[in-house]
Short mmCIF file of C-alpha atoms in Angstrom, two decimals:
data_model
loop_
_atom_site.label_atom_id
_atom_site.label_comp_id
_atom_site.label_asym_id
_atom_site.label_seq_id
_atom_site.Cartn_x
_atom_site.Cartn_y
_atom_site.Cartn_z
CA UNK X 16 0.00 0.00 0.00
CA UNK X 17 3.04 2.30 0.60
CA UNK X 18 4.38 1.85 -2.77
CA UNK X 19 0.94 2.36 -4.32
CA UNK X 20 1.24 5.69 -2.79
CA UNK X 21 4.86 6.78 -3.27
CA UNK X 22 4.10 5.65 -7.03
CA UNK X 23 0.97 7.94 -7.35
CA UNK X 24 2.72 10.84 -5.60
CA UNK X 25 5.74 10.42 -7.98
CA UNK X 26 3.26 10.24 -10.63
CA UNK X 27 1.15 13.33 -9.53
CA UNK X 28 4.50 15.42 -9.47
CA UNK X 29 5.69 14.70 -12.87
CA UNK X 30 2.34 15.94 -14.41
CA UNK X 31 1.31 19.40 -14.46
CA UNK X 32 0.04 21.40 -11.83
CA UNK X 33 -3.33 22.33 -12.02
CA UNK X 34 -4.76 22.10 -8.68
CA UNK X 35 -3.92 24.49 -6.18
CA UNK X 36 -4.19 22.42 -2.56
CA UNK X 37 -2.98 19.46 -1.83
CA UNK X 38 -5.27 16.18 -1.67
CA UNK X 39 -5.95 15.50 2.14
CA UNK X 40 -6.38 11.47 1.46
CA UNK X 41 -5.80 8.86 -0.82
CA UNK X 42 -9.40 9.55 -2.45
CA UNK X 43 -8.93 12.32 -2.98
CA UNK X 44 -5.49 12.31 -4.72
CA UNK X 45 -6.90 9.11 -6.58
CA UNK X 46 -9.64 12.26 -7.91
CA UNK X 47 -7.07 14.39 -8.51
CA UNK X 48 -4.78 12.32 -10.78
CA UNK X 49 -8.30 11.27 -12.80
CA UNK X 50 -8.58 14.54 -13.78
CA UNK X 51 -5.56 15.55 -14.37
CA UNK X 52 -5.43 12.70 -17.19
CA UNK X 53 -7.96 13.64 -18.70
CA UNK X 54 -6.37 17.47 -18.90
CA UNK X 55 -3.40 16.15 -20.28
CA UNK X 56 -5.16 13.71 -22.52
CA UNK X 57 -6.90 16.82 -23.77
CA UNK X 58 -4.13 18.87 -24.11
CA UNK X 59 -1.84 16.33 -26.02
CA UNK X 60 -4.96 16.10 -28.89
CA UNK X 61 -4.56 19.64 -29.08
CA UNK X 62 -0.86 19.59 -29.27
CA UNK X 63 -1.41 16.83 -32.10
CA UNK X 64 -3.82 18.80 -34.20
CA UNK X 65 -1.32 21.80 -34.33
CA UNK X 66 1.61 19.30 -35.16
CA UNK X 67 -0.47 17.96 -37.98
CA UNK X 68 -1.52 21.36 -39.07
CA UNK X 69 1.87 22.38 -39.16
CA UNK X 70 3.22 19.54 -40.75
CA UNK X 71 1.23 20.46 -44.04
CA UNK X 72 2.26 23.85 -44.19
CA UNK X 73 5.94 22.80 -43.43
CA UNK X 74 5.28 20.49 -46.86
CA UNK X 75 3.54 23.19 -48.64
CA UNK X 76 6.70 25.57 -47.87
CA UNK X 77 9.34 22.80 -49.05
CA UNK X 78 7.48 22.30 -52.02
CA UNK X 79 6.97 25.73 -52.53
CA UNK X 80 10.77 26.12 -52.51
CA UNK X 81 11.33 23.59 -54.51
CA UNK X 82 9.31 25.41 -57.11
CA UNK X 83 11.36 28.38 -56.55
CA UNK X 84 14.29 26.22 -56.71
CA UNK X 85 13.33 24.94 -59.81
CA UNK X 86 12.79 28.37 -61.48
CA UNK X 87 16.20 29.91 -60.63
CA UNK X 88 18.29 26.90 -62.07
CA UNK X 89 16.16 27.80 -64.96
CA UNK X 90 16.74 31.20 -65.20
CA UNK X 91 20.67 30.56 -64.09
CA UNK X 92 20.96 28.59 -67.48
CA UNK X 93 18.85 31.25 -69.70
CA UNK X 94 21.35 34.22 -67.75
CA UNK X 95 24.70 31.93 -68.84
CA UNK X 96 23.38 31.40 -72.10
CA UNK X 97 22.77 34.99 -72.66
CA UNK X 98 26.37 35.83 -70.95
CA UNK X 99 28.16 33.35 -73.28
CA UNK X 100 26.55 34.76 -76.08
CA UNK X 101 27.41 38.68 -75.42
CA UNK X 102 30.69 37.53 -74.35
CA UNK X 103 30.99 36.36 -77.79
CA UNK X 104 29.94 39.18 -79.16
CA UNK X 105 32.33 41.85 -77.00
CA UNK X 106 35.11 39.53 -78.17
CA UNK X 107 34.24 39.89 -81.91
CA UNK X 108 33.28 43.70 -81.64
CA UNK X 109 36.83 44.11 -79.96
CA UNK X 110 38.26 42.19 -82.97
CA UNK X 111 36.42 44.52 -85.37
CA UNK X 112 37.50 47.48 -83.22
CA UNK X 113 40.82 46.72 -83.64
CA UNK X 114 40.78 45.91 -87.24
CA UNK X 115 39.06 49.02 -87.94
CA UNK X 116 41.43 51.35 -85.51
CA UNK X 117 44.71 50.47 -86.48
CA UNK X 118 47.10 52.87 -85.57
CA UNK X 119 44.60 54.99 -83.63
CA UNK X 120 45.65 53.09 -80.63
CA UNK X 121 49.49 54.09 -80.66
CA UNK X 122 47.86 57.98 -81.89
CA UNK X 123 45.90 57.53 -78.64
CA UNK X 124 49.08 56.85 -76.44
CA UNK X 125 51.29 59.53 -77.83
CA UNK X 126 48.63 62.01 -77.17
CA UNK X 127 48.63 61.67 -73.79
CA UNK X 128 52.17 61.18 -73.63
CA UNK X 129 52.50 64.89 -75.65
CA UNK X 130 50.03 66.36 -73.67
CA UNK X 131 51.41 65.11 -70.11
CA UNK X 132 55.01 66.77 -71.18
CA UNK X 133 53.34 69.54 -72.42
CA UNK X 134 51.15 70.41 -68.98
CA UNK X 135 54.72 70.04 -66.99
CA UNK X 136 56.46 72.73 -69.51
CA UNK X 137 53.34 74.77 -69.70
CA UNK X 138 52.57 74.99 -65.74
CA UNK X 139 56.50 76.43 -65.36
CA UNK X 140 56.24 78.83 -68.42
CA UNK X 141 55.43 83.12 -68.05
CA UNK X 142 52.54 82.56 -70.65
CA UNK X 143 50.79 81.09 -68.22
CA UNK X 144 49.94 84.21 -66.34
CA UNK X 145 48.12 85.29 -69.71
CA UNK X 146 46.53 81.90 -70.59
CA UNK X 147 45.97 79.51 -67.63
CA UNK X 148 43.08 77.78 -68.94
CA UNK X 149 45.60 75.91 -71.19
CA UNK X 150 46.69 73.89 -68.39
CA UNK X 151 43.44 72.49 -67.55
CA UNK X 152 42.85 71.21 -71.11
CA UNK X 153 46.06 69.46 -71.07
CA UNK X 154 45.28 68.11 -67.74
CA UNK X 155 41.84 66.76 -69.30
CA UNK X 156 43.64 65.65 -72.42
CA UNK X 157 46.00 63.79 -70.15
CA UNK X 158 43.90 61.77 -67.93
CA UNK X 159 41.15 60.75 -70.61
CA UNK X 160 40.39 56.89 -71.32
CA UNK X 161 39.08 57.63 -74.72
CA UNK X 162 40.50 58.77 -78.23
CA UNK X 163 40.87 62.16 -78.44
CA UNK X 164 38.72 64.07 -81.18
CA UNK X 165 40.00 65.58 -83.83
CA UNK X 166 38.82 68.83 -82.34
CA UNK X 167 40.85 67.91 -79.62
CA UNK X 168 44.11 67.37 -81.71
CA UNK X 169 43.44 70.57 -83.22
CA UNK X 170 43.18 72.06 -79.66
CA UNK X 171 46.75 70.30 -78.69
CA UNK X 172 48.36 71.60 -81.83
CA UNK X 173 47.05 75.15 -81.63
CA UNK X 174 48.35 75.31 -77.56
CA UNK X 175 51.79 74.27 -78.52
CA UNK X 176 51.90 76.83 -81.91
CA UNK X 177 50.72 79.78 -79.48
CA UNK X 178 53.49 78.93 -76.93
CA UNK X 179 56.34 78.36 -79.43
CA UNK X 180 55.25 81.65 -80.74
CA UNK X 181 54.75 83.61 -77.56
CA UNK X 182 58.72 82.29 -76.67
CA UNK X 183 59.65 84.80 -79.57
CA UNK X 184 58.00 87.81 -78.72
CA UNK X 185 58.03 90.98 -76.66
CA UNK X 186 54.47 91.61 -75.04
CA UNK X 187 53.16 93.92 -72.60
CA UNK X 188 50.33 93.25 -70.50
CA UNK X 189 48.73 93.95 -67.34
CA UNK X 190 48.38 91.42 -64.87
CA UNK X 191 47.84 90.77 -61.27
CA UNK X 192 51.79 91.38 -59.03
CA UNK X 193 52.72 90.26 -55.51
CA UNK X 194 55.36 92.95 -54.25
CA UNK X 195 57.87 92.76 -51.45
CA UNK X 196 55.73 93.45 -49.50
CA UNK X 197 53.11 90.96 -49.78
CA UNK X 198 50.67 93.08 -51.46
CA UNK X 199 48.85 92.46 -55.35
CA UNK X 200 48.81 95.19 -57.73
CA UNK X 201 48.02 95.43 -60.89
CA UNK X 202 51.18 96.63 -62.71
CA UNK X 203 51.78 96.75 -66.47
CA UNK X 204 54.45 93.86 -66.87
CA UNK X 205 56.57 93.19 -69.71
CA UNK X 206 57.59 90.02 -70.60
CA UNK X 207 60.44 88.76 -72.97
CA UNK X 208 59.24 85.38 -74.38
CA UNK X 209 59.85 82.41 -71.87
CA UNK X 210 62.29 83.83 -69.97
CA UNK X 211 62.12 87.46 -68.42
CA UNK X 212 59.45 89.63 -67.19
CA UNK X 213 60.06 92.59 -65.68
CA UNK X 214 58.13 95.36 -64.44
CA UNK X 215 58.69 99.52 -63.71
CA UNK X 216 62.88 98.45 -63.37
CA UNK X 217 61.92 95.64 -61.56
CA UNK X 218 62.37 91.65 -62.08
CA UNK X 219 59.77 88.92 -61.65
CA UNK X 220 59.94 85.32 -60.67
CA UNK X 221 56.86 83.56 -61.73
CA UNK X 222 55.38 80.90 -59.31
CA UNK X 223 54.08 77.87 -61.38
CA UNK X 224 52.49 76.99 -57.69
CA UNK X 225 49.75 79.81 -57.35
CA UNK X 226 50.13 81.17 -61.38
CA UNK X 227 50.97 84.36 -60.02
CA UNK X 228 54.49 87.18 -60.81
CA UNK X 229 56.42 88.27 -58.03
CA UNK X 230 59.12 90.47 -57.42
CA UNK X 231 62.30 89.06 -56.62
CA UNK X 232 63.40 89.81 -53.42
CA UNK X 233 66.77 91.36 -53.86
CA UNK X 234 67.21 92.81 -57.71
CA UNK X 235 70.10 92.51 -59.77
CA UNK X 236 72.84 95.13 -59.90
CA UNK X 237 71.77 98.50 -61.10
CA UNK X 238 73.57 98.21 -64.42
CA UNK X 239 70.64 95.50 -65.33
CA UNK X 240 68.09 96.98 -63.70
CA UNK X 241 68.63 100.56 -66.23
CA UNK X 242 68.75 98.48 -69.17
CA UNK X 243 65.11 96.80 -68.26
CA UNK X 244 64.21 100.18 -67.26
CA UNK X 245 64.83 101.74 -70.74
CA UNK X 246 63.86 98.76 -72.65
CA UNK X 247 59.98 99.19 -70.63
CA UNK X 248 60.09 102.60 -72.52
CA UNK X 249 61.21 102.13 -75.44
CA UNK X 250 59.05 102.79 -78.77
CA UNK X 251 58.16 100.31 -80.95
CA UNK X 252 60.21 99.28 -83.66
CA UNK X 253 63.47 100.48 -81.24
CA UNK X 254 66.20 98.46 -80.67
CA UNK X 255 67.87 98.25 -77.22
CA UNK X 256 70.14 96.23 -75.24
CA UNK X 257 68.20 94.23 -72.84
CA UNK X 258 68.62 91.49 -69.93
CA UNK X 259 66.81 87.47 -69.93
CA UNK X 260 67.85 84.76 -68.34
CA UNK X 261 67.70 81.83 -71.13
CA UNK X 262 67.86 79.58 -67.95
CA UNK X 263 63.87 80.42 -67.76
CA UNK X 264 65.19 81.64 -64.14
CA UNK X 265 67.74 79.68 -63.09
CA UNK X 266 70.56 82.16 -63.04
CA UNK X 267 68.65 84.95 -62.15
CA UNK X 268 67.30 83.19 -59.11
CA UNK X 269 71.60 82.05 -58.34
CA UNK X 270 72.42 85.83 -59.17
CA UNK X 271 70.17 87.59 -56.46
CA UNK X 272 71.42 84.75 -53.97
CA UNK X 273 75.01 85.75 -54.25
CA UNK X 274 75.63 87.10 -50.87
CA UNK X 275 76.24 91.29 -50.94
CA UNK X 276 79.84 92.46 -49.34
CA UNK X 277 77.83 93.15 -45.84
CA UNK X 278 76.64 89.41 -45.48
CA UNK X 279 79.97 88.28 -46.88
CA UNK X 280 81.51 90.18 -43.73
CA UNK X 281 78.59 89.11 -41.11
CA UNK X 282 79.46 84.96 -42.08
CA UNK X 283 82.94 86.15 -41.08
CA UNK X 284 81.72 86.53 -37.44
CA UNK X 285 83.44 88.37 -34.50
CA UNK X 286 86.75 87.51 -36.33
CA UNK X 287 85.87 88.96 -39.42
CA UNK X 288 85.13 92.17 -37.30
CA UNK X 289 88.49 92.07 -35.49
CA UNK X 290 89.87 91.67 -38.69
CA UNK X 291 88.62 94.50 -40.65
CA UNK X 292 89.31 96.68 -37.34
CA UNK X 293 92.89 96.18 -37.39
CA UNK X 294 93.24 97.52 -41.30
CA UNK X 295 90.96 100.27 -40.46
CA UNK X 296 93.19 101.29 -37.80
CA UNK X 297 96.08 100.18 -40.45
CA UNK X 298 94.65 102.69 -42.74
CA UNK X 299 94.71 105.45 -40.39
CA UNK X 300 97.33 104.97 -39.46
CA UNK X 301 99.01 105.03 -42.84
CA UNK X 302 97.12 108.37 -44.24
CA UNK X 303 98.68 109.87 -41.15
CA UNK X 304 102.53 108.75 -41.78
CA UNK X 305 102.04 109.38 -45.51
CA UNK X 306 100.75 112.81 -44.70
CA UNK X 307 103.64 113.55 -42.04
CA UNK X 308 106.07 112.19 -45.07
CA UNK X 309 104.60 114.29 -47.94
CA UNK X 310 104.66 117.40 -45.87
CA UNK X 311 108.23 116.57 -44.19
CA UNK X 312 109.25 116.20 -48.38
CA UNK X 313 107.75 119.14 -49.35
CA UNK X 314 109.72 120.96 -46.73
CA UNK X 315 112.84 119.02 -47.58
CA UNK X 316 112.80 119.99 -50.66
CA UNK X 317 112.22 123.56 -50.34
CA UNK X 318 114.70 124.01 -47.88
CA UNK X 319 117.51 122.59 -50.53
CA UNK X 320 116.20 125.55 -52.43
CA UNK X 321 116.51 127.96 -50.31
CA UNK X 322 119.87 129.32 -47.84
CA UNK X 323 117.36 130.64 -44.61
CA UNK X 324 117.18 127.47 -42.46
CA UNK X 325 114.14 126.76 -41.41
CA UNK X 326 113.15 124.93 -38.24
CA UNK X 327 109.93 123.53 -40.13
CA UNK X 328 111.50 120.85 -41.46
CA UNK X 329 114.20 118.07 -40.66
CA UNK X 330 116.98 118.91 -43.01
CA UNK X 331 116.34 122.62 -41.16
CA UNK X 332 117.03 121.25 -37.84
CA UNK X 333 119.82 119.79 -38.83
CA UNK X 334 121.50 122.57 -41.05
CA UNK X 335 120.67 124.55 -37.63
CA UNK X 336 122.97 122.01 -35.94
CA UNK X 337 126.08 123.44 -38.33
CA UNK X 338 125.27 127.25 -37.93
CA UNK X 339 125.21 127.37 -34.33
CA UNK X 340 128.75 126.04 -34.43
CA UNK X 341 128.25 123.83 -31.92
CA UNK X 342 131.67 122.19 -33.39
CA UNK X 343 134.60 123.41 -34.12
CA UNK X 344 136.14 120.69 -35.55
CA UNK X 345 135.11 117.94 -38.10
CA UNK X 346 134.39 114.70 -36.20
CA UNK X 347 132.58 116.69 -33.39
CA UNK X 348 129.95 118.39 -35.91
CA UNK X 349 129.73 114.53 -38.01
CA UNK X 350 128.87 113.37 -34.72
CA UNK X 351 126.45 116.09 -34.06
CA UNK X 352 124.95 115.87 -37.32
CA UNK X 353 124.75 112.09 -36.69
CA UNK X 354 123.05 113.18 -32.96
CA UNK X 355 120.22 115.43 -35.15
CA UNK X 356 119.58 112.87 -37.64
CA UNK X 357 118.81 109.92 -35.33
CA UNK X 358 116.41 112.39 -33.86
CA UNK X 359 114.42 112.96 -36.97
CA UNK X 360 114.22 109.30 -37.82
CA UNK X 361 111.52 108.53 -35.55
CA UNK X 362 109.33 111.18 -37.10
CA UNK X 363 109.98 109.79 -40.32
CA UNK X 364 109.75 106.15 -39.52
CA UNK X 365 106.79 106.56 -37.18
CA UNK X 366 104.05 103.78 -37.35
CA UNK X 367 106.21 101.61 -39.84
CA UNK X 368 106.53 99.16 -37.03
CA UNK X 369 102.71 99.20 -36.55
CA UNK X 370 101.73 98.47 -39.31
CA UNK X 371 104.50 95.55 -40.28
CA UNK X 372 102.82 94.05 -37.07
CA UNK X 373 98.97 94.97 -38.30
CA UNK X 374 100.10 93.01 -41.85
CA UNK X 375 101.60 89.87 -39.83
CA UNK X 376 98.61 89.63 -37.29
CA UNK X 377 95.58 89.85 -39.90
CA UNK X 378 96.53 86.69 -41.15
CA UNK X 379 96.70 84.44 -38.11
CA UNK X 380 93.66 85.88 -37.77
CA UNK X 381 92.06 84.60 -40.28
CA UNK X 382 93.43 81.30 -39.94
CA UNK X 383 92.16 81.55 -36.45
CA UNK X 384 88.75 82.16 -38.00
CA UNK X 385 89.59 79.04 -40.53
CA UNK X 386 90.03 76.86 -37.63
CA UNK X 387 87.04 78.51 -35.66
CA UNK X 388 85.02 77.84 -38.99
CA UNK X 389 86.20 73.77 -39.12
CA UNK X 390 85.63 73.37 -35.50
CA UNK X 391 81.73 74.26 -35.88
CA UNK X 392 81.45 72.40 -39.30
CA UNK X 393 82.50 68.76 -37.34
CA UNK X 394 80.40 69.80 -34.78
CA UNK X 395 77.29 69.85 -37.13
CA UNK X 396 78.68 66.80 -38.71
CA UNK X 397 78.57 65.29 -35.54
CA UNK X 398 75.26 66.16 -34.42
CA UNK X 399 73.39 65.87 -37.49
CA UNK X 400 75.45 63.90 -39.95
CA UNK X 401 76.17 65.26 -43.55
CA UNK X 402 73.02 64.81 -45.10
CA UNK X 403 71.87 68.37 -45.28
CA UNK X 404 74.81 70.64 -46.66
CA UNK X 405 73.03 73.72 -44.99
CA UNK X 406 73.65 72.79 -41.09
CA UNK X 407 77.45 72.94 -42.33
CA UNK X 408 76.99 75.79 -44.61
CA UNK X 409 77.73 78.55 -41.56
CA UNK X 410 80.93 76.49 -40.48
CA UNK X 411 82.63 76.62 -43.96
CA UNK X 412 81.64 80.20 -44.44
CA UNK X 413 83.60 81.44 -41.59
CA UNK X 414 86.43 79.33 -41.94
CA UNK X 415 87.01 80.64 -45.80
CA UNK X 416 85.58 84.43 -45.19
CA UNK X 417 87.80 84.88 -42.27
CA UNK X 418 91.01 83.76 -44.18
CA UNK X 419 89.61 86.05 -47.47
CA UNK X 420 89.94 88.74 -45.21
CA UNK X 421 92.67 88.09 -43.17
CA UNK X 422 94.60 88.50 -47.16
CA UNK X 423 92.57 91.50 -47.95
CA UNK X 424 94.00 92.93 -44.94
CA UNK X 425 97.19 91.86 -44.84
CA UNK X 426 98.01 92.73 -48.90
CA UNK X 427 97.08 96.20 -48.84
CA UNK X 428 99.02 96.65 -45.63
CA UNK X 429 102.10 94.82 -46.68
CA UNK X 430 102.18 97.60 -49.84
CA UNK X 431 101.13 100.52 -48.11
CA UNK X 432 103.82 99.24 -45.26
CA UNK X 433 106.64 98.68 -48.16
CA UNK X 434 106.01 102.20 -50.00
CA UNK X 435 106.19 104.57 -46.84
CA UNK X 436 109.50 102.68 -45.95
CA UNK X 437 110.52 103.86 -49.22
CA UNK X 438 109.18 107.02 -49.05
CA UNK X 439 111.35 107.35 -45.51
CA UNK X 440 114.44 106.20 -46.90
CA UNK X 441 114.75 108.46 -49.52
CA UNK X 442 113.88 111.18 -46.98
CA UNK X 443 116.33 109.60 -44.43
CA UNK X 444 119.25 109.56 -47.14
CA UNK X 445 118.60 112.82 -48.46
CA UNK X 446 119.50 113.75 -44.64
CA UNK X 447 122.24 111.58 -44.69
CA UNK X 448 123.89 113.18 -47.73
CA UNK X 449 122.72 116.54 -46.58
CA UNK X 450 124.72 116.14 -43.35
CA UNK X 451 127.81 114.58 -45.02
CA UNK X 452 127.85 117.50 -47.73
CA UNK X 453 128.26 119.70 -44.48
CA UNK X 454 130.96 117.97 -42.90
CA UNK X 455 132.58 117.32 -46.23
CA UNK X 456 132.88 121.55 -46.59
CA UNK X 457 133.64 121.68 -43.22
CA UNK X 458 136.79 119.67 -43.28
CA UNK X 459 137.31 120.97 -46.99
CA UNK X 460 137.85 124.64 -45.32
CA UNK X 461 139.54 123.64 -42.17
CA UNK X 462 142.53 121.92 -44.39
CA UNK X 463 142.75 125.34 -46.28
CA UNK X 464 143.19 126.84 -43.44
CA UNK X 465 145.38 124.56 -41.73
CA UNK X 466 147.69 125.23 -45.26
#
């Protein structure tokens, strides 16, 4: 009886719940699981009718698929048919094109290939500031897929006639200008063919980047800048002399780099500066001896000239020497005249010794600035390696302007030093025989009257 009822209760648990309190006996629960089956019983027909339902539209959809199926394979074969066929078809009209174009497809290459050179020369050329639309044709003609037209070709042919034509003239025009100072005015410009424009004495660069002229930063030397100047106003039919760069602005761009004398001197640095300091002072000190020597000549020579000694002058002071008798016999005045003599010669050799020292310093300076100059150059090297020439650019400079003007110095001094010791020997000998003419009279007249 236990079992019966551990069976039932196992039973009642593994069915649904649909009662809400518990069966108080074993009537009850017997009740209970009655109608429980006949729930379930109910609910599995109803389960079974929607399995069976669904099982026919389940096999309606699969054959509806099939169907579907069916019909795409079909179509699949019409679509490769069709493809084969047009395939065939392409690859005969591509034969026929072929046949029929002949050369057309080498004309169609060296079109483009004409046209791409052409865009690069035209984008760089002055013409462009008068016709820019050219460019953009090119650049059409140039990245087309399809033969050109024969308008086209004419188009091509007519762009590179007008620029071969416009390289051999002289226009004026009047076109947009970027200044110096950053501003765009309209300024009359001439240009001479492909390769100079110039405007009111001025020279333009053009920029192939924004189409545009601009004036060069630094201009050429004045001589040039006349010539364009006078060529701008000349009348037609005139000839004059006249400036281009053939380099299409090349050298003119190299010209107005080349450092001025100023900016040659700053690269020398503070030894540059010492440098040109000392032959400054060298100079002075030069225009001051050479005065002192032309006026000491000038008197020199007058007083030969004249019998009235005067003290302005050293052969004066030393022909005073023999009139105040200081002497009365001959090797006591030689040796007086000898006294005077030595006392000019510092007058007359006065800053000599300055400068000799001036010519033999300026250029240890300037290898002092060399080695300066080659120090900072491996320095850069070090750091940053040679691959940009401009990091070493301020080294080298100083090391080769310093020695350029430790020589201009040094040159000039080394003549200037060599003619004023010239110019006071002759002065010094003229003294010399001066002062032995004296003593030569001297003992002349004592002997007579020692006879």
């Amino acid at each position: 009886m236990k079992q019966l009822i551990s069976l039932l209760c196992l039973l009642t648990l593994s069915l649904p719940v649909f009662a809400a309190d518990k069966p108080a006996n074993l009537d009850e629960l017997l009740q209970q699981v009655k109608r429980e089956r006949v729930l379930e019983q109910q609910q599995n027909q109803v389960r079974e009718a929607e399995f069976a339902k669904a099982h026919d539209q389940q096999a309606s959809l699969l054959a509806q698929a099939k169907q579907e199926l069916a019909d795409q394979e079909k179509r699949t074969q019409q679509l490769n048919t069709i493809f084969n066929e047009q395939e065939q078809r392409l690859a005969e009209q591509q034969s026929l094109l072929d046949d029929k174009s002949g050369s057309l497809g080498e004309l169609f290459g060296t079109v483009r290939q004409v046209a791409n050179d052409s865009r690069a020369v035209l984008e760089s050329s002055m013409t462009n500031v008068q016709h820019p639309e050219r460019v953009d044709f090119l650049n059409q003609l140039s990245d087309s897929k399809q033969q050109p037209t024969i308008e086209e070709l004419r188009q091509l042919w007519l762009t590179l006639q007008e620029e071969m034509t416009a390289s051999g003239k002289v226009e004026k025009f009047t076109t947009p200008v970027i200044t110096t100072t950053g501003d765009v005015e309209d300024k009359q410009v001439t240009r001479i063919g492909v390769f100079t424009a110039f405007t009111e004495g001025l020279f333009l660069r053009y920029l192939p980047e924004t189409g545009n002229l601009v004036e060069l930063a630094r201009q050429p030397v004045d001589r040039f800048r006349k010539l364009v100047a006078e060529f701008e106003d000349a009348q037609p039919g005139e000839l004059l002399p006249t400036v281009i760069d053939p380099t299409r602005g090349a050298i003119m761009a190299l010209l107005v780099q080349t450092p001025t004398l100023k900016e040659r001197i700053e690269q020398g640095g503070w030894i540059g500066y010492i440098i040109l300091v000392l032959g400054a002072i060298g100079l002075i000190i030069a225009l001051i001896q050479f005065l002192s020597l032309t006026k000491d000549g000038h008197g020199i020579a007058k007083q030969q000239k004249q019998k009235e000694v005067s003290q302005k002058n050293p052969l004066g002071r030393i022909l005073s020497v023999y009139n105040d008798r200081l002497a009365h016999d001959v090797e006591t005045l030689s040796l007086k005249l000898d006294e005077a003599i030595l006392r000019e010669m510092p007058k007359l050799e006065r800053g000599l010794i300055t400068l000799a020292i001036l010519a033999a310093v300026a250029p240890m300076l300037g290898l002092l600035g060399t080695v300066s100059g080659m120090i900072e150059t491996f320095q850069s090297i070090t750091l940053f390696g040679t691959g940009d020439p401009k990091l070493m650019s301020g080294g080298i400079s100083q090391a080769l302007v310093t020695t350029e003007l430790g020589l201009a110095v040094a040159i000039p001094l080394l003549l200037i030093h060599s003619g004023l010791s010239s110019k006071s020997n002759r002065l010094v000998q003229i003294l010399d025989e001066e002062s032995a003419a004296i003593v030569a009279r001297n003992a002349e007249k004592q002997h007579d009257q020692s006879v």
